[in-house]
Amino acid sequence: MNLNNTLTTDPSSAVQSDGRGRDTAVDQDLTVLLLPGWQGSGPDHWQMRWAKVHGFSVVEQNDWMRPRRGDWLARLDEVVIDAPGPVVLVAHSLGCILVSAWAAFSRHTAKVRAALLVAPGDVEAPAMQEMLPGWLPIEQQPLPFRSMVVGSDNDPYCSAERAQQLARDWSARWHSLGAAGHINADSSLGDWPGGHALLHTLLKD
């Protein structure tokens, strides 16, 4: 399995459901953890829609507006430890940076089956450094679990080139959505079935 390859196949056929919203393509022993970014994810964000439609769990942080790196790391570690079995991480924006930082220090990374990292926020960009100074630097070591970075060509918080570099640093597969902005509620993705299919594809490999 080569995690550095760009995904080029159409993943739409990977979506499976029992007709009642339950995700039959995700093993029942897996706990899917949704990791929102700075300021959280609103009700129209695909992460919140996935939580409602598929029963995935949102990792709640103590302070969404003033994110403290140490607090967020401790919370993620706690949730992973408490999970009854293996977990899948589905992160957005600052949540992706959280995953890379957590993987660099946690003793519990073996519990992670895979990570879908969507629209990572470039906290090393000058404008972001001023707003999120405690999140520097971004960890660059390979992730110890299979992973995929999903980015876009016009993300205001991370260029496509930078997102691809992060994918290489993390030994993650890269997938571009084209012009999809920050891949959030403003991107008008709805339930984002294409992203859901990417998750299934990642888990099948």
PDB file of N, CA and C in Angstrom, residues 98-151:
ATOM      1  N   LEU A  98      -3.954  19.351  14.851  1.00  0.00           N
ATOM      2  CA  LEU A  98      -4.075  18.639  16.123  1.00  0.00           C
ATOM      3  C   LEU A  98      -3.676  17.180  15.971  1.00  0.00           C
ATOM      4  N   VAL A  99      -4.149  16.522  14.925  1.00  0.00           N
ATOM      5  CA  VAL A  99      -3.830  15.106  14.717  1.00  0.00           C
ATOM      6  C   VAL A  99      -2.326  14.909  14.566  1.00  0.00           C
ATOM      7  N   SER A 100      -1.679  15.766  13.782  1.00  0.00           N
ATOM      8  CA  SER A 100      -0.233  15.604  13.577  1.00  0.00           C
ATOM      9  C   SER A 100       0.533  15.832  14.871  1.00  0.00           C
ATOM     10  N   ALA A 101       0.093  16.799  15.677  1.00  0.00           N
ATOM     11  CA  ALA A 101       0.753  17.067  16.954  1.00  0.00           C
ATOM     12  C   ALA A 101       0.514  15.928  17.939  1.00  0.00           C
ATOM     13  N   TRP A 102      -0.717  15.440  17.982  1.00  0.00           N
ATOM     14  CA  TRP A 102      -1.063  14.343  18.894  1.00  0.00           C
ATOM     15  C   TRP A 102      -0.287  13.078  18.550  1.00  0.00           C
ATOM     16  N   ALA A 103      -0.175  12.772  17.270  1.00  0.00           N
ATOM     17  CA  ALA A 103       0.520  11.553  16.843  1.00  0.00           C
ATOM     18  C   ALA A 103       1.997  11.587  17.206  1.00  0.00           C
ATOM     19  N   ALA A 104       2.553  12.790  17.371  1.00  0.00           N
ATOM     20  CA  ALA A 104       3.978  12.918  17.679  1.00  0.00           C
ATOM     21  C   ALA A 104       4.300  12.636  19.144  1.00  0.00           C
ATOM     22  N   PHE A 105       3.279  12.686  20.015  1.00  0.00           N
ATOM     23  CA  PHE A 105       3.585  12.496  21.433  1.00  0.00           C
ATOM     24  C   PHE A 105       2.789  11.383  22.110  1.00  0.00           C
ATOM     25  N   SER A 106       1.628  11.026  21.565  1.00  0.00           N
ATOM     26  CA  SER A 106       0.760  10.079  22.266  1.00  0.00           C
ATOM     27  C   SER A 106       1.311   8.656  22.244  1.00  0.00           C
ATOM     28  N   ARG A 107       1.028   7.929  23.297  1.00  0.00           N
ATOM     29  CA  ARG A 107       1.381   6.516  23.374  1.00  0.00           C
ATOM     30  C   ARG A 107       0.249   5.622  22.866  1.00  0.00           C
ATOM     31  N   HIS A 108      -0.795   6.236  22.351  1.00  0.00           N
ATOM     32  CA  HIS A 108      -1.991   5.475  22.000  1.00  0.00           C
ATOM     33  C   HIS A 108      -2.319   5.531  20.508  1.00  0.00           C
ATOM     34  N   THR A 109      -1.327   5.843  19.689  1.00  0.00           N
ATOM     35  CA  THR A 109      -1.577   5.953  18.248  1.00  0.00           C
ATOM     36  C   THR A 109      -1.926   4.613  17.611  1.00  0.00           C
ATOM     37  N   ALA A 110      -1.572   3.508  18.262  1.00  0.00           N
ATOM     38  CA  ALA A 110      -1.891   2.193  17.702  1.00  0.00           C
ATOM     39  C   ALA A 110      -3.392   1.952  17.648  1.00  0.00           C
ATOM     40  N   LYS A 111      -4.165   2.734  18.392  1.00  0.00           N
ATOM     41  CA  LYS A 111      -5.618   2.577  18.370  1.00  0.00           C
ATOM     42  C   LYS A 111      -6.249   3.208  17.133  1.00  0.00           C
ATOM     43  N   VAL A 112      -5.470   4.005  16.391  1.00  0.00           N
ATOM     44  CA  VAL A 112      -6.014   4.705  15.226  1.00  0.00           C
ATOM     45  C   VAL A 112      -5.889   3.831  13.990  1.00  0.00           C
ATOM     46  N   ARG A 113      -7.015   3.543  13.356  1.00  0.00           N
ATOM     47  CA  ARG A 113      -7.019   2.759  12.125  1.00  0.00           C
ATOM     48  C   ARG A 113      -6.653   3.626  10.924  1.00  0.00           C
ATOM     49  N   ALA A 114      -7.156   4.855  10.901  1.00  0.00           N
ATOM     50  CA  ALA A 114      -6.907   5.744   9.761  1.00  0.00           C
ATOM     51  C   ALA A 114      -7.320   7.161  10.132  1.00  0.00           C
ATOM     52  N   ALA A 115      -6.856   8.124   9.324  1.00  0.00           N
ATOM     53  CA  ALA A 115      -7.221   9.527   9.542  1.00  0.00           C
ATOM     54  C   ALA A 115      -7.508  10.200   8.208  1.00  0.00           C
ATOM     55  N   LEU A 116      -8.666  10.841   8.121  1.00  0.00           N
ATOM     56  CA  LEU A 116      -9.033  11.664   6.973  1.00  0.00           C
ATOM     57  C   LEU A 116      -8.841  13.115   7.398  1.00  0.00           C
ATOM     58  N   LEU A 117      -7.918  13.808   6.748  1.00  0.00           N
ATOM     59  CA  LEU A 117      -7.495  15.146   7.154  1.00  0.00           C
ATOM     60  C   LEU A 117      -7.915  16.147   6.084  1.00  0.00           C
ATOM     61  N   VAL A 118      -8.931  16.931   6.375  1.00  0.00           N
ATOM     62  CA  VAL A 118      -9.572  17.774   5.370  1.00  0.00           C
ATOM     63  C   VAL A 118      -9.229  19.244   5.588  1.00  0.00           C
ATOM     64  N   ALA A 119      -8.718  19.878   4.544  1.00  0.00           N
ATOM     65  CA  ALA A 119      -8.410  21.311   4.544  1.00  0.00           C
ATOM     66  C   ALA A 119      -7.567  21.727   5.738  1.00  0.00           C
ATOM     67  N   PRO A 120      -6.359  21.178   5.870  1.00  0.00           N
ATOM     68  CA  PRO A 120      -5.521  21.567   7.010  1.00  0.00           C
ATOM     69  C   PRO A 120      -5.258  23.070   7.011  1.00  0.00           C
ATOM     70  N   GLY A 121      -5.323  23.662   8.192  1.00  0.00           N
ATOM     71  CA  GLY A 121      -5.046  25.091   8.300  1.00  0.00           C
ATOM     72  C   GLY A 121      -3.549  25.328   8.461  1.00  0.00           C
ATOM     73  N   ASP A 122      -2.998  26.208   7.655  1.00  0.00           N
ATOM     74  CA  ASP A 122      -1.560  26.469   7.712  1.00  0.00           C
ATOM     75  C   ASP A 122      -1.271  27.469   8.828  1.00  0.00           C
ATOM     76  N   VAL A 123      -1.078  26.973  10.037  1.00  0.00           N
ATOM     77  CA  VAL A 123      -0.843  27.853  11.182  1.00  0.00           C
ATOM     78  C   VAL A 123       0.535  28.501  11.133  1.00  0.00           C
ATOM     79  N   GLU A 124       1.372  28.084  10.184  1.00  0.00           N
ATOM     80  CA  GLU A 124       2.685  28.709  10.027  1.00  0.00           C
ATOM     81  C   GLU A 124       2.648  29.906   9.079  1.00  0.00           C
ATOM     82  N   ALA A 125       1.515  30.125   8.405  1.00  0.00           N
ATOM     83  CA  ALA A 125       1.371  31.311   7.561  1.00  0.00           C
ATOM     84  C   ALA A 125       1.371  32.550   8.459  1.00  0.00           C
ATOM     85  N   PRO A 126       1.959  33.664   8.000  1.00  0.00           N
ATOM     86  CA  PRO A 126       2.085  34.854   8.854  1.00  0.00           C
ATOM     87  C   PRO A 126       0.786  35.289   9.525  1.00  0.00           C
ATOM     88  N   ALA A 127      -0.303  35.351   8.783  1.00  0.00           N
ATOM     89  CA  ALA A 127      -1.571  35.801   9.365  1.00  0.00           C
ATOM     90  C   ALA A 127      -2.069  34.847  10.441  1.00  0.00           C
ATOM     91  N   MET A 128      -1.881  33.556  10.217  1.00  0.00           N
ATOM     92  CA  MET A 128      -2.348  32.565  11.179  1.00  0.00           C
ATOM     93  C   MET A 128      -1.452  32.510  12.408  1.00  0.00           C
ATOM     94  N   GLN A 129      -0.168  32.805  12.241  1.00  0.00           N
ATOM     95  CA  GLN A 129       0.749  32.807  13.384  1.00  0.00           C
ATOM     96  C   GLN A 129       0.288  33.793  14.444  1.00  0.00           C
ATOM     97  N   GLU A 130      -0.230  34.939  14.013  1.00  0.00           N
ATOM     98  CA  GLU A 130      -0.687  35.953  14.954  1.00  0.00           C
ATOM     99  C   GLU A 130      -1.931  35.500  15.703  1.00  0.00           C
ATOM    100  N   MET A 131      -2.794  34.740  15.048  1.00  0.00           N
ATOM    101  CA  MET A 131      -4.049  34.323  15.666  1.00  0.00           C
ATOM    102  C   MET A 131      -3.908  33.053  16.494  1.00  0.00           C
ATOM    103  N   LEU A 132      -2.987  32.172  16.090  1.00  0.00           N
ATOM    104  CA  LEU A 132      -2.834  30.884  16.764  1.00  0.00           C
ATOM    105  C   LEU A 132      -1.358  30.630  17.067  1.00  0.00           C
ATOM    106  N   PRO A 133      -0.731  31.480  17.869  1.00  0.00           N
ATOM    107  CA  PRO A 133       0.719  31.359  18.084  1.00  0.00           C
ATOM    108  C   PRO A 133       1.131  30.085  18.802  1.00  0.00           C
ATOM    109  N   GLY A 134       0.251  29.525  19.599  1.00  0.00           N
ATOM    110  CA  GLY A 134       0.619  28.345  20.379  1.00  0.00           C
ATOM    111  C   GLY A 134       0.654  27.053  19.597  1.00  0.00           C
ATOM    112  N   TRP A 135       0.348  27.117  18.305  1.00  0.00           N
ATOM    113  CA  TRP A 135       0.265  25.896  17.499  1.00  0.00           C
ATOM    114  C   TRP A 135       1.486  25.690  16.605  1.00  0.00           C
ATOM    115  N   LEU A 136       2.507  26.472  16.803  1.00  0.00           N
ATOM    116  CA  LEU A 136       3.722  26.345  15.992  1.00  0.00           C
ATOM    117  C   LEU A 136       4.749  25.484  16.713  1.00  0.00           C
ATOM    118  N   PRO A 137       5.578  24.764  15.971  1.00  0.00           N
ATOM    119  CA  PRO A 137       5.483  24.525  14.522  1.00  0.00           C
ATOM    120  C   PRO A 137       4.547  23.356  14.223  1.00  0.00           C
ATOM    121  N   ILE A 138       4.212  23.182  12.966  1.00  0.00           N
ATOM    122  CA  ILE A 138       3.448  22.009  12.546  1.00  0.00           C
ATOM    123  C   ILE A 138       4.373  20.798  12.547  1.00  0.00           C
ATOM    124  N   GLU A 139       3.933  19.729  13.168  1.00  0.00           N
ATOM    125  CA  GLU A 139       4.726  18.498  13.173  1.00  0.00           C
ATOM    126  C   GLU A 139       4.876  17.972  11.746  1.00  0.00           C
ATOM    127  N   GLN A 140       6.080  17.547  11.399  1.00  0.00           N
ATOM    128  CA  GLN A 140       6.362  17.117  10.030  1.00  0.00           C
ATOM    129  C   GLN A 140       6.671  15.628   9.921  1.00  0.00           C
ATOM    130  N   GLN A 141       6.649  14.913  11.004  1.00  0.00           N
ATOM    131  CA  GLN A 141       7.009  13.505  10.926  1.00  0.00           C
ATOM    132  C   GLN A 141       5.858  12.673  10.375  1.00  0.00           C
ATOM    133  N   PRO A 142       6.170  11.547   9.714  1.00  0.00           N
ATOM    134  CA  PRO A 142       5.128  10.696   9.140  1.00  0.00           C
ATOM    135  C   PRO A 142       4.149  10.214  10.206  1.00  0.00           C
ATOM    136  N   LEU A 143       2.890  10.178   9.853  1.00  0.00           N
ATOM    137  CA  LEU A 143       1.883   9.659  10.768  1.00  0.00           C
ATOM    138  C   LEU A 143       2.002   8.141  10.850  1.00  0.00           C
ATOM    139  N   PRO A 144       1.804   7.564  12.029  1.00  0.00           N
ATOM    140  CA  PRO A 144       1.972   6.117  12.196  1.00  0.00           C
ATOM    141  C   PRO A 144       0.733   5.313  11.837  1.00  0.00           C
ATOM    142  N   PHE A 145      -0.179   5.910  11.083  1.00  0.00           N
ATOM    143  CA  PHE A 145      -1.385   5.214  10.633  1.00  0.00           C
ATOM    144  C   PHE A 145      -1.718   5.722   9.236  1.00  0.00           C
ATOM    145  N   ARG A 146      -2.496   4.956   8.492  1.00  0.00           N
ATOM    146  CA  ARG A 146      -2.846   5.370   7.133  1.00  0.00           C
ATOM    147  C   ARG A 146      -3.623   6.686   7.188  1.00  0.00           C
ATOM    148  N   SER A 147      -3.416   7.510   6.189  1.00  0.00           N
ATOM    149  CA  SER A 147      -4.046   8.825   6.226  1.00  0.00           C
ATOM    150  C   SER A 147      -4.191   9.394   4.825  1.00  0.00           C
ATOM    151  N   MET A 148      -5.094  10.351   4.708  1.00  0.00           N
ATOM    152  CA  MET A 148      -5.328  11.058   3.454  1.00  0.00           C
ATOM    153  C   MET A 148      -5.568  12.526   3.762  1.00  0.00           C
ATOM    154  N   VAL A 149      -4.897  13.392   3.029  1.00  0.00           N
ATOM    155  CA  VAL A 149      -5.128  14.832   3.114  1.00  0.00           C
ATOM    156  C   VAL A 149      -5.994  15.240   1.932  1.00  0.00           C
ATOM    157  N   VAL A 150      -7.082  15.941   2.215  1.00  0.00           N
ATOM    158  CA  VAL A 150      -7.980  16.444   1.177  1.00  0.00           C
ATOM    159  C   VAL A 150      -7.888  17.965   1.180  1.00  0.00           C
ATOM    160  N   GLY A 151      -7.559  18.537   0.035  1.00  0.00           N
ATOM    161  CA  GLY A 151      -7.423  19.984  -0.052  1.00  0.00           C
ATOM    162  C   GLY A 151      -8.136  20.545  -1.262  1.00  0.00           C
TER     163      GLY A 151
END
